[in-house]
JSON list of C-alpha atoms and ligand atoms in Angstrom, two decimals:
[
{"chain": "A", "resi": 44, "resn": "UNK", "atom": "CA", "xyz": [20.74, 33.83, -8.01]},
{"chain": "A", "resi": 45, "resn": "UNK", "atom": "CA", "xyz": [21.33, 37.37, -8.15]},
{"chain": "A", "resi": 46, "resn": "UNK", "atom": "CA", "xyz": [24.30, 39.58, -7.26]},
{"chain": "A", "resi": 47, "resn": "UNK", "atom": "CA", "xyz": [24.42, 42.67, -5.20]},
{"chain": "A", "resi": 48, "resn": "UNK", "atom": "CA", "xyz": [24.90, 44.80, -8.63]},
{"chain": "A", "resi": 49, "resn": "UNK", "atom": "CA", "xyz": [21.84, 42.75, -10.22]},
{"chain": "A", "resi": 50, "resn": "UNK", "atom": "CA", "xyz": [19.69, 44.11, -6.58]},
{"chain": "A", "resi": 51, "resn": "UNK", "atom": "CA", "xyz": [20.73, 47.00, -7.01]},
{"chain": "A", "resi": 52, "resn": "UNK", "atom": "CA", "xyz": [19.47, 47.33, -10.30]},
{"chain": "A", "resi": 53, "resn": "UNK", "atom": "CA", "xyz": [16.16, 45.31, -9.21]},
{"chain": "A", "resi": 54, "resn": "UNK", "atom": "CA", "xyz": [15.23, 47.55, -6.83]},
{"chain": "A", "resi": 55, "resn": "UNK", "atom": "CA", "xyz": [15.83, 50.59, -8.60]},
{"chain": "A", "resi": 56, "resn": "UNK", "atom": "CA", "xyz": [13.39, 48.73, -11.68]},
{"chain": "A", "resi": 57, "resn": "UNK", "atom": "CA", "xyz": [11.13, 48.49, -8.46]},
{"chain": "A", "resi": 58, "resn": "UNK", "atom": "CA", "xyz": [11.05, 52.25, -7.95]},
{"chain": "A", "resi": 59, "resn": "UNK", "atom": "CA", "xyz": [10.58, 52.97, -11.25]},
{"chain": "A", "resi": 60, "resn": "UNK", "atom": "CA", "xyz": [7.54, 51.04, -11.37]},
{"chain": "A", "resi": 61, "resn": "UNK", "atom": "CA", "xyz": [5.98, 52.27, -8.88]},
{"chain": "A", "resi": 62, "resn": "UNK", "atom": "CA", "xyz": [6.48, 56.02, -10.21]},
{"chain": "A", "resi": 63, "resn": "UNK", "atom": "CA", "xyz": [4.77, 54.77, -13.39]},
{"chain": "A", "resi": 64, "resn": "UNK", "atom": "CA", "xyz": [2.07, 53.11, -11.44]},
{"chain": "A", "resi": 65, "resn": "UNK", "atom": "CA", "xyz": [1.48, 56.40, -9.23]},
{"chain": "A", "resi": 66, "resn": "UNK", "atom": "CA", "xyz": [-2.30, 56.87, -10.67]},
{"chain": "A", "resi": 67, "resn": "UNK", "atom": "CA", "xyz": [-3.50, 53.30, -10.67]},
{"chain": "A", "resi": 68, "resn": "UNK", "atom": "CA", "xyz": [-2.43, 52.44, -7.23]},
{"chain": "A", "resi": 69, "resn": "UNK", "atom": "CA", "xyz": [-4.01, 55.71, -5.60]},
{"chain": "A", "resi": 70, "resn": "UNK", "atom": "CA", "xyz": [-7.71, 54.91, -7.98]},
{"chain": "A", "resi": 71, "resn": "UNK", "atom": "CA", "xyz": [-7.86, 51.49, -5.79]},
{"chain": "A", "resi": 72, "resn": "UNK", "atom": "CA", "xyz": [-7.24, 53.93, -2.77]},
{"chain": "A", "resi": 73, "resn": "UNK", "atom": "CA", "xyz": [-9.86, 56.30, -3.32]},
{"chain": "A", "resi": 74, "resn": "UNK", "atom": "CA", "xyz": [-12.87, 53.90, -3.06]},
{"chain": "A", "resi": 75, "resn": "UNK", "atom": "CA", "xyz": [-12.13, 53.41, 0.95]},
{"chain": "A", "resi": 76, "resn": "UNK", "atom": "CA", "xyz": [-8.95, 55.48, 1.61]},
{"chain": "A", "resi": 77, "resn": "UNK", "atom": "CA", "xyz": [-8.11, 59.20, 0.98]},
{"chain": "A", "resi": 78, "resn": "UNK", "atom": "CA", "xyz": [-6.44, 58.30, -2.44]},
{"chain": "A", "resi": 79, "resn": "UNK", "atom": "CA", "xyz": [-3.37, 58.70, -1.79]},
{"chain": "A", "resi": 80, "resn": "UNK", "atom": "CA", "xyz": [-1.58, 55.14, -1.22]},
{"chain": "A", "resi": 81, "resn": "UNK", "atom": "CA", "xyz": [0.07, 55.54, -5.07]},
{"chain": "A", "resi": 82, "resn": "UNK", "atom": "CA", "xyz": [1.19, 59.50, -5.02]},
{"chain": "A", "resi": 83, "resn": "UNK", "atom": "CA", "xyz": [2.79, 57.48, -0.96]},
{"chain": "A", "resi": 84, "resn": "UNK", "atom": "CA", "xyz": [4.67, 54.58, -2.68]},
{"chain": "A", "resi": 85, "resn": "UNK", "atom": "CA", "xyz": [5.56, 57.20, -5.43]},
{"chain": "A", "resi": 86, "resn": "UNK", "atom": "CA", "xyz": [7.16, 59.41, -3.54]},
{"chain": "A", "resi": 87, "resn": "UNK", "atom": "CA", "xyz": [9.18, 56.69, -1.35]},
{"chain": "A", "resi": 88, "resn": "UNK", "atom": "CA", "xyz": [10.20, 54.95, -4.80]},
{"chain": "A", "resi": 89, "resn": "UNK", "atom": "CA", "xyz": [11.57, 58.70, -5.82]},
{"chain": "A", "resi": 90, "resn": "UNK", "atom": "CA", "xyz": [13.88, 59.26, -3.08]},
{"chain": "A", "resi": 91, "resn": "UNK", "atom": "CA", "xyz": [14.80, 55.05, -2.48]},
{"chain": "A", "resi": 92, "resn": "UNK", "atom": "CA", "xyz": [16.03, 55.84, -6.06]},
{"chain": "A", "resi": 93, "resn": "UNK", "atom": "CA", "xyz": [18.07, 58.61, -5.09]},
{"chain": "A", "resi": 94, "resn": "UNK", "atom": "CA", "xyz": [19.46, 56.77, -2.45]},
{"chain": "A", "resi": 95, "resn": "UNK", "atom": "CA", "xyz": [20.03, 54.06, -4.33]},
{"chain": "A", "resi": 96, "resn": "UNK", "atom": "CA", "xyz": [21.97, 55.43, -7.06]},
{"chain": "A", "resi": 97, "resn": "UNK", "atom": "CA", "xyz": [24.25, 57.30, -4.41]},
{"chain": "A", "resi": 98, "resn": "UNK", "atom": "CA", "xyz": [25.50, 54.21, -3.46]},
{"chain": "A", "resi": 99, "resn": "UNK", "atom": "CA", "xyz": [28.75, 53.48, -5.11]},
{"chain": "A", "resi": 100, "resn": "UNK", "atom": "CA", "xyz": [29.03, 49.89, -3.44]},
{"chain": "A", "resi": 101, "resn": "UNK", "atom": "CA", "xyz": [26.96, 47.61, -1.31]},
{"chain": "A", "resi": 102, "resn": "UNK", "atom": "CA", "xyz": [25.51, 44.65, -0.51]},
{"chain": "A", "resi": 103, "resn": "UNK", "atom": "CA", "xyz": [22.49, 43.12, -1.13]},
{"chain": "A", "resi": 104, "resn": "UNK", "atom": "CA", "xyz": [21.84, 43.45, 2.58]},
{"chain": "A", "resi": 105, "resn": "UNK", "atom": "CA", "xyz": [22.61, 47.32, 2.18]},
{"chain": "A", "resi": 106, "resn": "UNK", "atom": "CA", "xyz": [20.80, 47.62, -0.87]},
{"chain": "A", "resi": 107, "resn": "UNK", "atom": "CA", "xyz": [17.53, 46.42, 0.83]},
{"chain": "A", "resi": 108, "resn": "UNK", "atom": "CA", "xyz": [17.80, 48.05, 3.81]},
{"chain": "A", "resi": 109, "resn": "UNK", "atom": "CA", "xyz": [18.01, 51.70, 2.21]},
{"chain": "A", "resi": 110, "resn": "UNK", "atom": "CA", "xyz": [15.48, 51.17, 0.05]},
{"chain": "A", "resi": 111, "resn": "UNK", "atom": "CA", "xyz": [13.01, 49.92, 3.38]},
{"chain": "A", "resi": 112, "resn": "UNK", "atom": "CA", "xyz": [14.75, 52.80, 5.58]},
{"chain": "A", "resi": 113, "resn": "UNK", "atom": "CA", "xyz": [14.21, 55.31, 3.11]},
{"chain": "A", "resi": 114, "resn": "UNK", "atom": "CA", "xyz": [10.37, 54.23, 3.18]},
{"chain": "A", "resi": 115, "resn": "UNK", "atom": "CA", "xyz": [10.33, 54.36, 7.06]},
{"chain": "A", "resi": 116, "resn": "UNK", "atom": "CA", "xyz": [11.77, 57.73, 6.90]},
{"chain": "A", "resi": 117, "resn": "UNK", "atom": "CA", "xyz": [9.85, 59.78, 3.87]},
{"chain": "A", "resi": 118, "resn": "UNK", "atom": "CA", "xyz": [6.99, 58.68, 4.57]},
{"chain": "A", "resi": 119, "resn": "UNK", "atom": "CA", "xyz": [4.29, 59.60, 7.26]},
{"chain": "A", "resi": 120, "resn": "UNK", "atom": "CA", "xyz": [1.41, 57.23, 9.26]},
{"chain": "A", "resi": 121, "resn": "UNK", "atom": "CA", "xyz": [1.49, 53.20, 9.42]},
{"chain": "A", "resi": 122, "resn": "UNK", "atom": "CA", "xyz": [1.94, 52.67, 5.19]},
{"chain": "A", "resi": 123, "resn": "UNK", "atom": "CA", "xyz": [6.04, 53.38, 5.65]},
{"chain": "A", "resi": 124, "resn": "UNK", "atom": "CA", "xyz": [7.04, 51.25, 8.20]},
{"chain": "A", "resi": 125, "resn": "UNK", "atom": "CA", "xyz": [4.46, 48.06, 7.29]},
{"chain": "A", "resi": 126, "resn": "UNK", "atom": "CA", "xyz": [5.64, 48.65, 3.61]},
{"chain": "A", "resi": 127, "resn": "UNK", "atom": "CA", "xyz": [9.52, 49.15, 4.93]},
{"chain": "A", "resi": 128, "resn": "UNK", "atom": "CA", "xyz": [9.39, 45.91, 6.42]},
{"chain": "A", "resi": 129, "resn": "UNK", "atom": "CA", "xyz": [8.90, 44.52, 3.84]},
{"chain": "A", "resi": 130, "resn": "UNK", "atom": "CA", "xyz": [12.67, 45.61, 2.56]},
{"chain": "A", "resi": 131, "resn": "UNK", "atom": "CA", "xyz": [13.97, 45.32, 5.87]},
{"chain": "A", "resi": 132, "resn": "UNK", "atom": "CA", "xyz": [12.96, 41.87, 6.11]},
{"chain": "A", "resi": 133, "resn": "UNK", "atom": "CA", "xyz": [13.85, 41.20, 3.17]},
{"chain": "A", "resi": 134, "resn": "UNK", "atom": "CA", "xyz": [17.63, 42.85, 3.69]},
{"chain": "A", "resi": 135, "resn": "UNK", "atom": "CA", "xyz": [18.10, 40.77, 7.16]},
{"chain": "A", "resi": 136, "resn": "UNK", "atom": "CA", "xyz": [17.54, 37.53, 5.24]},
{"chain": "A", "resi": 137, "resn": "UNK", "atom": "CA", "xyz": [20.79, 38.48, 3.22]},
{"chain": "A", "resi": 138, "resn": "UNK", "atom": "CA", "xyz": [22.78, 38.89, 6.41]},
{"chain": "A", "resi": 139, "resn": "UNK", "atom": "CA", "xyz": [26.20, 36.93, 5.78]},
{"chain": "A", "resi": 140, "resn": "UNK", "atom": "CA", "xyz": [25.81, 36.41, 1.81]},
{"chain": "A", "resi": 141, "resn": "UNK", "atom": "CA", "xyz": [27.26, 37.96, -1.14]},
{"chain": "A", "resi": 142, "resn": "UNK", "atom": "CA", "xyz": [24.13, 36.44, -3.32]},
{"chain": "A", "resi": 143, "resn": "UNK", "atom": "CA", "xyz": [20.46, 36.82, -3.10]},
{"chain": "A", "resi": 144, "resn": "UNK", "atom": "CA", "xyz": [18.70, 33.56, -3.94]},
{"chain": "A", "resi": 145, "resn": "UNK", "atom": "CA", "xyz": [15.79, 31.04, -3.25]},
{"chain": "A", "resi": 146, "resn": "UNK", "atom": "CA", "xyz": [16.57, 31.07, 0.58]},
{"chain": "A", "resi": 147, "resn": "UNK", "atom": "CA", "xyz": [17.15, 34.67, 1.15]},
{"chain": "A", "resi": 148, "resn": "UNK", "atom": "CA", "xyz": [13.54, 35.65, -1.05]},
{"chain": "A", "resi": 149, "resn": "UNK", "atom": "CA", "xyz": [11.49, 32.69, 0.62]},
{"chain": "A", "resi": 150, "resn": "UNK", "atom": "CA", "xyz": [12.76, 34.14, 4.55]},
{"chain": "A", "resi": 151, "resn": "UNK", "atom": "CA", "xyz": [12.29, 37.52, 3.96]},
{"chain": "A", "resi": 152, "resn": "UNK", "atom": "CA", "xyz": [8.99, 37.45, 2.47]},
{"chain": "A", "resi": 153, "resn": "UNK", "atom": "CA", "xyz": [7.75, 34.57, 5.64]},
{"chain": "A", "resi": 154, "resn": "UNK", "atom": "CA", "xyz": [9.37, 37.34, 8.31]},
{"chain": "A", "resi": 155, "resn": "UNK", "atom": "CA", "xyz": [7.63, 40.14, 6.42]},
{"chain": "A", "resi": 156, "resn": "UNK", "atom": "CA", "xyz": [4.26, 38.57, 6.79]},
{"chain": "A", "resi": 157, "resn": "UNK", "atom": "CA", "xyz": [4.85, 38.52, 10.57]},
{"chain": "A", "resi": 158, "resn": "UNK", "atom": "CA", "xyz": [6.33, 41.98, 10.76]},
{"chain": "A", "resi": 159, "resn": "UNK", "atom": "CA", "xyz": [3.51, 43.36, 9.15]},
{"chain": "A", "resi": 160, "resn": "UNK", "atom": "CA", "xyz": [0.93, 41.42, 10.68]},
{"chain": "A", "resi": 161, "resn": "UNK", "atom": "CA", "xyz": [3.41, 42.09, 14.26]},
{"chain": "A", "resi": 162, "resn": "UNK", "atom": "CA", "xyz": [2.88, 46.18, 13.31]},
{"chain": "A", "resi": 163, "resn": "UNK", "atom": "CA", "xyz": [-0.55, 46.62, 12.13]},
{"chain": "A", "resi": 164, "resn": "UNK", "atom": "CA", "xyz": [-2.44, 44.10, 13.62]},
{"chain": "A", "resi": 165, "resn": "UNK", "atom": "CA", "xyz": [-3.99, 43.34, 10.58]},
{"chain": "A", "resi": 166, "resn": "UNK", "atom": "CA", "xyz": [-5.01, 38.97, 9.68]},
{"chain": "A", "resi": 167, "resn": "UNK", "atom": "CA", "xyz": [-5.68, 37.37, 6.97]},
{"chain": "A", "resi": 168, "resn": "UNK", "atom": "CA", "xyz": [-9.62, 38.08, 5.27]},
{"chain": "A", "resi": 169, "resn": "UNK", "atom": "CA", "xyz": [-8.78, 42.13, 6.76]},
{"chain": "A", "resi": 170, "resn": "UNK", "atom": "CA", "xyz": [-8.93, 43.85, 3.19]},
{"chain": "A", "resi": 171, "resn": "UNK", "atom": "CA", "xyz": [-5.10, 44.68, 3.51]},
{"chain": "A", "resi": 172, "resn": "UNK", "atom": "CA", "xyz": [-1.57, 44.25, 2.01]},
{"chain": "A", "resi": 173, "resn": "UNK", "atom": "CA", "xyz": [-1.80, 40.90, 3.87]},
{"chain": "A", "resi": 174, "resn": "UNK", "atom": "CA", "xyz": [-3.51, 39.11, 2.14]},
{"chain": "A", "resi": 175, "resn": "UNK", "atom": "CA", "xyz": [-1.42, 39.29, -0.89]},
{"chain": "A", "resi": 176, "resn": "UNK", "atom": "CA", "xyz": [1.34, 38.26, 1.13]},
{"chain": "A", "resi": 177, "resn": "UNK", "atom": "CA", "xyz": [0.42, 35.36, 3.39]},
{"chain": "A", "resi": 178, "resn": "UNK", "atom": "CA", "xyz": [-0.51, 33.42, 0.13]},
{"chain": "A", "resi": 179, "resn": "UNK", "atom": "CA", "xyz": [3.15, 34.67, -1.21]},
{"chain": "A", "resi": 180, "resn": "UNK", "atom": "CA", "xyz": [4.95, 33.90, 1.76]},
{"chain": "A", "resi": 181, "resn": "UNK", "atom": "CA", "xyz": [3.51, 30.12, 1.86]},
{"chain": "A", "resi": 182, "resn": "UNK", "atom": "CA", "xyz": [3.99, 29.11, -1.87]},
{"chain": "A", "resi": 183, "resn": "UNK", "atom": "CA", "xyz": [7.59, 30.70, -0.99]},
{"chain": "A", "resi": 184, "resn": "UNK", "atom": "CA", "xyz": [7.89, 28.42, 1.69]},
{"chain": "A", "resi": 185, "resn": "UNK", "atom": "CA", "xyz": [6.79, 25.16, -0.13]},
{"chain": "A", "resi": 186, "resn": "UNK", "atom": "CA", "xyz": [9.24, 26.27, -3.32]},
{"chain": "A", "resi": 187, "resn": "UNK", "atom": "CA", "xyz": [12.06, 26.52, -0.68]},
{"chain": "A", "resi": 188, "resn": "UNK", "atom": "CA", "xyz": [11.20, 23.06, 1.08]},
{"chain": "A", "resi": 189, "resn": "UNK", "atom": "CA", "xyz": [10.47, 21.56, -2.66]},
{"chain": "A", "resi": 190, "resn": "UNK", "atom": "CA", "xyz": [14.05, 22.69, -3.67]},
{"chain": "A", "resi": 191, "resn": "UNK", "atom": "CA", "xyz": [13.02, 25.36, -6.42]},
{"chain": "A", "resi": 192, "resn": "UNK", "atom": "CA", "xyz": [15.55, 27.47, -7.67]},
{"chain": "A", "resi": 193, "resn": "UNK", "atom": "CA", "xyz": [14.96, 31.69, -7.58]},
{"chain": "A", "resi": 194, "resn": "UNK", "atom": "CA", "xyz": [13.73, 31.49, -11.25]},
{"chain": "A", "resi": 195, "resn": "UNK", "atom": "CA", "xyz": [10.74, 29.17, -10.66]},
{"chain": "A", "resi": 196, "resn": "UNK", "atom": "CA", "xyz": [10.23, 30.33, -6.71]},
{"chain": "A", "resi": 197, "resn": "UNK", "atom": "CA", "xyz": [9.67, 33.75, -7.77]},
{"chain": "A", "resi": 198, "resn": "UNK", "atom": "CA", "xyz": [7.10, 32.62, -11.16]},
{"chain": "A", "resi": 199, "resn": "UNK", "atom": "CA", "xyz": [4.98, 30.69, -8.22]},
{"chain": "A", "resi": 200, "resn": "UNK", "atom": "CA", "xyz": [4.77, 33.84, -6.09]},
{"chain": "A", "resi": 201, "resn": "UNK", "atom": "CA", "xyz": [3.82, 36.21, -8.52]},
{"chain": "A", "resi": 202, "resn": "UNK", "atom": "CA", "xyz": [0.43, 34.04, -9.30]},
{"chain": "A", "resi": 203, "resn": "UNK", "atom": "CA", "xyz": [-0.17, 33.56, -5.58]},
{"chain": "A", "resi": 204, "resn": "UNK", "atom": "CA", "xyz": [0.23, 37.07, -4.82]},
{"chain": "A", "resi": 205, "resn": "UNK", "atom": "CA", "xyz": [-1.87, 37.99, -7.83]},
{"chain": "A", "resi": 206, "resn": "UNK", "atom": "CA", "xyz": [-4.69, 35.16, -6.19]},
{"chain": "A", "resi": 207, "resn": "UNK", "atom": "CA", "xyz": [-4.04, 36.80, -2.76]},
{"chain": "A", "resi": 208, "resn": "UNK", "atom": "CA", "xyz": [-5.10, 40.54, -4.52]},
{"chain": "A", "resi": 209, "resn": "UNK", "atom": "CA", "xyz": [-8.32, 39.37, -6.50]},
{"chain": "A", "resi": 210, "resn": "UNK", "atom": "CA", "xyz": [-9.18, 37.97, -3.32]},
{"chain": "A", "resi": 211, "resn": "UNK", "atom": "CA", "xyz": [-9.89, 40.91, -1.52]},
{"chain": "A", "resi": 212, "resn": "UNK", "atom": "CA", "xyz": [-12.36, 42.19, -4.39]},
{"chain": "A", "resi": 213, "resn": "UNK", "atom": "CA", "xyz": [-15.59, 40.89, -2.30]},
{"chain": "A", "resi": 214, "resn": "UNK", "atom": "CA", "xyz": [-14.08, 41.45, 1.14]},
{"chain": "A", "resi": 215, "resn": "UNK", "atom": "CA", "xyz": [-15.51, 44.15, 3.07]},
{"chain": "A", "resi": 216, "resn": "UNK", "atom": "CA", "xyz": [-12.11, 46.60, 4.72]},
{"chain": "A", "resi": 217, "resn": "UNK", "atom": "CA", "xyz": [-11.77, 46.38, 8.26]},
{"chain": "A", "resi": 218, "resn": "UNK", "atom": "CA", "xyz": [-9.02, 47.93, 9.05]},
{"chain": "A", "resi": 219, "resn": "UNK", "atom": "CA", "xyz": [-9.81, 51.10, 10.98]},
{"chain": "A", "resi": 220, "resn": "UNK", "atom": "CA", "xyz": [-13.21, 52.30, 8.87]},
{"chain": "A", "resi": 221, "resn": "UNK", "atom": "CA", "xyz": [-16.36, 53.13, 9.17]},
{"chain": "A", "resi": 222, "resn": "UNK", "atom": "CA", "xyz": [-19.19, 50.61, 8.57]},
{"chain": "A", "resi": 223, "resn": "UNK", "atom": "CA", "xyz": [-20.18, 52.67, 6.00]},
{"chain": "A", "resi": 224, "resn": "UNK", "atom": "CA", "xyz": [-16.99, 52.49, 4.08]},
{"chain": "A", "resi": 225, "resn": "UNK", "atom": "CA", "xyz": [-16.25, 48.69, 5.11]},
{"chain": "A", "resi": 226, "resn": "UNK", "atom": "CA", "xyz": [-19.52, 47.82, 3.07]},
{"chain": "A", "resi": 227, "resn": "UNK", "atom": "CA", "xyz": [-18.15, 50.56, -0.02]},
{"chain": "A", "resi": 228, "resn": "UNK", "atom": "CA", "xyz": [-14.79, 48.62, -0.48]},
{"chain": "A", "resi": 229, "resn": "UNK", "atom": "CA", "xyz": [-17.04, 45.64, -1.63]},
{"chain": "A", "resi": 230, "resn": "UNK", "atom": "CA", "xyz": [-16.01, 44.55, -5.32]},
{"chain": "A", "resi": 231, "resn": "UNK", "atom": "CA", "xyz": [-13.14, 47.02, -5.19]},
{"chain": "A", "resi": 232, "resn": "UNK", "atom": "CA", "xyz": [-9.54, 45.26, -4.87]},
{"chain": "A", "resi": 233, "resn": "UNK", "atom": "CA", "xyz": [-7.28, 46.65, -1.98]},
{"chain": "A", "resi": 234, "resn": "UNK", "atom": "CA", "xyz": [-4.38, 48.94, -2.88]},
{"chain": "A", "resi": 235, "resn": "UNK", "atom": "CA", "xyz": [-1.44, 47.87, -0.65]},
{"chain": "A", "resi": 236, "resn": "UNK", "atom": "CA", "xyz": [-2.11, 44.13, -1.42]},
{"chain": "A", "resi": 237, "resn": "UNK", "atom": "CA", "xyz": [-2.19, 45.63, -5.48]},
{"chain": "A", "resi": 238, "resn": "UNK", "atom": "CA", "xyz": [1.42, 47.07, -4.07]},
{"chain": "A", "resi": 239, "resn": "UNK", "atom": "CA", "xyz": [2.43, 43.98, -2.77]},
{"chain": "A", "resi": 240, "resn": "UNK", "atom": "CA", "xyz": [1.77, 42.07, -5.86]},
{"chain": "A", "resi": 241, "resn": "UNK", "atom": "CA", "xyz": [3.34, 44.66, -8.39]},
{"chain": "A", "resi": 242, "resn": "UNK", "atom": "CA", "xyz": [6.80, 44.68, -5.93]},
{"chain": "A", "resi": 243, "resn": "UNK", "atom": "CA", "xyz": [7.07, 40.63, -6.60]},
{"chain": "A", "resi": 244, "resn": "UNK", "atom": "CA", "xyz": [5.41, 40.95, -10.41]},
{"chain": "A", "resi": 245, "resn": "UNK", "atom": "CA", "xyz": [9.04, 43.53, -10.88]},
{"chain": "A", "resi": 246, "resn": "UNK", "atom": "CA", "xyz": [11.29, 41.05, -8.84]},
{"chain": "A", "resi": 247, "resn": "UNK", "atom": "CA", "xyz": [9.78, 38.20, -10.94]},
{"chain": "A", "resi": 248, "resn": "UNK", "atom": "CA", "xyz": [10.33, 40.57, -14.42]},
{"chain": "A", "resi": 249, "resn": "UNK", "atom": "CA", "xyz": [13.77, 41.29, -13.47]},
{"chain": "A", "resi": 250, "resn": "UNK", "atom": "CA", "xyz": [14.57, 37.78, -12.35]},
{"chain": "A", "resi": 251, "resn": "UNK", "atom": "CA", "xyz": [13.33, 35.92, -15.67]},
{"chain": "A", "resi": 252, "resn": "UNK", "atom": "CA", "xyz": [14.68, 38.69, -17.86]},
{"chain": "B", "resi": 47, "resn": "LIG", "atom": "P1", "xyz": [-3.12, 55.44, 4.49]},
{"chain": "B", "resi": 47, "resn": "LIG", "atom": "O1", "xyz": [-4.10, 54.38, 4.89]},
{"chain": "B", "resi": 47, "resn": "LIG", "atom": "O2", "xyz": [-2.37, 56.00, 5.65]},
{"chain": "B", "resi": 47, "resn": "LIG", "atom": "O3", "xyz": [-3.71, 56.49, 3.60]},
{"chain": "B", "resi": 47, "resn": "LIG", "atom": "P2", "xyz": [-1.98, 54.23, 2.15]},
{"chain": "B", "resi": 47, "resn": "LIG", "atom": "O4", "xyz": [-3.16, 54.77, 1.44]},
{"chain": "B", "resi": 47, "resn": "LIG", "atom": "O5", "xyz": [-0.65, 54.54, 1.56]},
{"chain": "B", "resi": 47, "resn": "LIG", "atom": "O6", "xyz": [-1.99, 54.66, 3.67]},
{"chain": "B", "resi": 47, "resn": "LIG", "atom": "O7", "xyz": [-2.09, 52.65, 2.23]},
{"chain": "B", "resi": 47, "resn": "LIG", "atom": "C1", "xyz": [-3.30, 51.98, 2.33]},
{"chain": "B", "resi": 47, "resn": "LIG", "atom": "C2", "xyz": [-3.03, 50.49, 2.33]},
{"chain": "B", "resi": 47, "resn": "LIG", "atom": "O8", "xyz": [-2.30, 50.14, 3.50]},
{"chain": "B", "resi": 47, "resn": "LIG", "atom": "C3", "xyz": [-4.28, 49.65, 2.38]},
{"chain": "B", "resi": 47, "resn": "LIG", "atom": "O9", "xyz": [-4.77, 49.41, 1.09]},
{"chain": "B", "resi": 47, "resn": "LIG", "atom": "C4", "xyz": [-3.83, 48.37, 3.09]},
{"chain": "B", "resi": 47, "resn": "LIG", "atom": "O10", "xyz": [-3.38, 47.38, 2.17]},
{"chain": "B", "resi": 47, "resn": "LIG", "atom": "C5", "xyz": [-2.63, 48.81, 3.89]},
{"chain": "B", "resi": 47, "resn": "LIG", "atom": "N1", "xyz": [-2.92, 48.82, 5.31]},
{"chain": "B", "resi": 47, "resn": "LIG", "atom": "C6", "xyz": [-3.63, 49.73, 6.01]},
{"chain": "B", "resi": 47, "resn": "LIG", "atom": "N2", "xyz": [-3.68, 49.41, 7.32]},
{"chain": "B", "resi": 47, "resn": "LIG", "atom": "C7", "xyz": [-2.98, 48.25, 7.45]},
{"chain": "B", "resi": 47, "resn": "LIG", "atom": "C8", "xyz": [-2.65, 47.38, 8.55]},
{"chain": "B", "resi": 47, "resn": "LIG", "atom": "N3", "xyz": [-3.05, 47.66, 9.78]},
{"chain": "B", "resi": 47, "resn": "LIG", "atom": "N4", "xyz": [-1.90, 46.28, 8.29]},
{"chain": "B", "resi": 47, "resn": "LIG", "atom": "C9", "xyz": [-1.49, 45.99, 7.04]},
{"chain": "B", "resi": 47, "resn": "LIG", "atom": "N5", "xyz": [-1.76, 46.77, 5.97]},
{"chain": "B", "resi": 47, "resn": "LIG", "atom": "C10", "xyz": [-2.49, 47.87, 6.16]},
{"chain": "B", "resi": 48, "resn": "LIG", "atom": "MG1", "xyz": [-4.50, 56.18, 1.68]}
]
């Protein structure tokens, strides 16, 4: 169980990461994409941060939410709202509790997968940040319904996410790309489901510190 201090301090480890990982996440991008998906989640983690550390008090609700609001609002085409809702998701699921535990992790990340899947219209087998997270979202469910506690729920999604992103290494993308560059992304893993995985990797570091 966390408190809204210890999210706080999660999600600004979060941010942090992904400034580090700015390079690596836009090299997965520039196989298919433009190469730009790590300078994005960069830039969103830069001014989540900012926003973060501005606030003197909040909730783990609040916490969430500006971090997936800040997303929405930096950054431009379909990456900062599917990637916000993530956070947003994640901040609704806190809605009436001081703590963030097993419960409020497992129905975030199950409501993210449909938000995303709600927003870009992307399934399962697509190449995308979905298919790190349905596998995520279900061992979160059985941990929940198995009566895990945070600590070993979040150890279990970390190693299904990671399955989810090696994966899409043989898939071919087909999320609004040519045929030409649906065949290139073969043997190439995708970079929002890399995202996805790194974002639960940092929850799972921070949780088992
Ligand atoms: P852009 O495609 O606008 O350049 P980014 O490079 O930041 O955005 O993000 C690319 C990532 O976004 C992809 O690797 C994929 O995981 C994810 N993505 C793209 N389209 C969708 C979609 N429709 N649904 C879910 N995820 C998507
Ligand atoms: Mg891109």
């Amino acid at each position: 169980m966390l408190t809204s201090n210890e999210v706080k301090e999660m999600l600004i480890n979060i941010a942090d990461m992904y400034i580090e990982k700015k390079e690596e996440l836009s090299k997965y991008d520039s196989v298919i994409g433009d190469g730009d998906h790590g300078i994005t989640m960069a830039r969103g983690a830069k001014a989540a941060k900012e926003k973060l550390i501005s606030m003197e008090e909040g909730t783990c609700r609040e916490y969430f939410k500006a971090y997936g609001r800040t997303l929405v609002s930096t950054l431009g085409g379909a990456i900062g709202p599917l990637f916000g809702s993530i956070f947003i998701e994640l901040s609704k699921a806190c809605k009436g509790t001081e703590t963030f535990d097993i419960n409020e992790l497992s129905d975030g990340i199950i409501d993210a997968e449909i938000k995303v899947c709600d927003l870009g219209g992307a399934k399962v087998g697509d190449k995308t940040m979905v298919d790190a997270i349905h596998p995520t979202a279900e061992a979160l469910l059985k941990s929940k319904e198995a009566g895990d506690d945070l600590k070993a729920a979040i150890k279990k999604a970390v190693e299904a996410a990671n399955l989810g992103v090696q994966a899409t290494i043989p898939l071919i993308a087909k999320r609004g790309r040519s045929k030409y560059l649906q065949e290139k992304a073969i043997g190439h893993q995708d970079a929002g489901a890399t995202s996805f995985y790194y974002f639960i990797k940092e929850m799972d570091k921070y949780i088992n510190r």
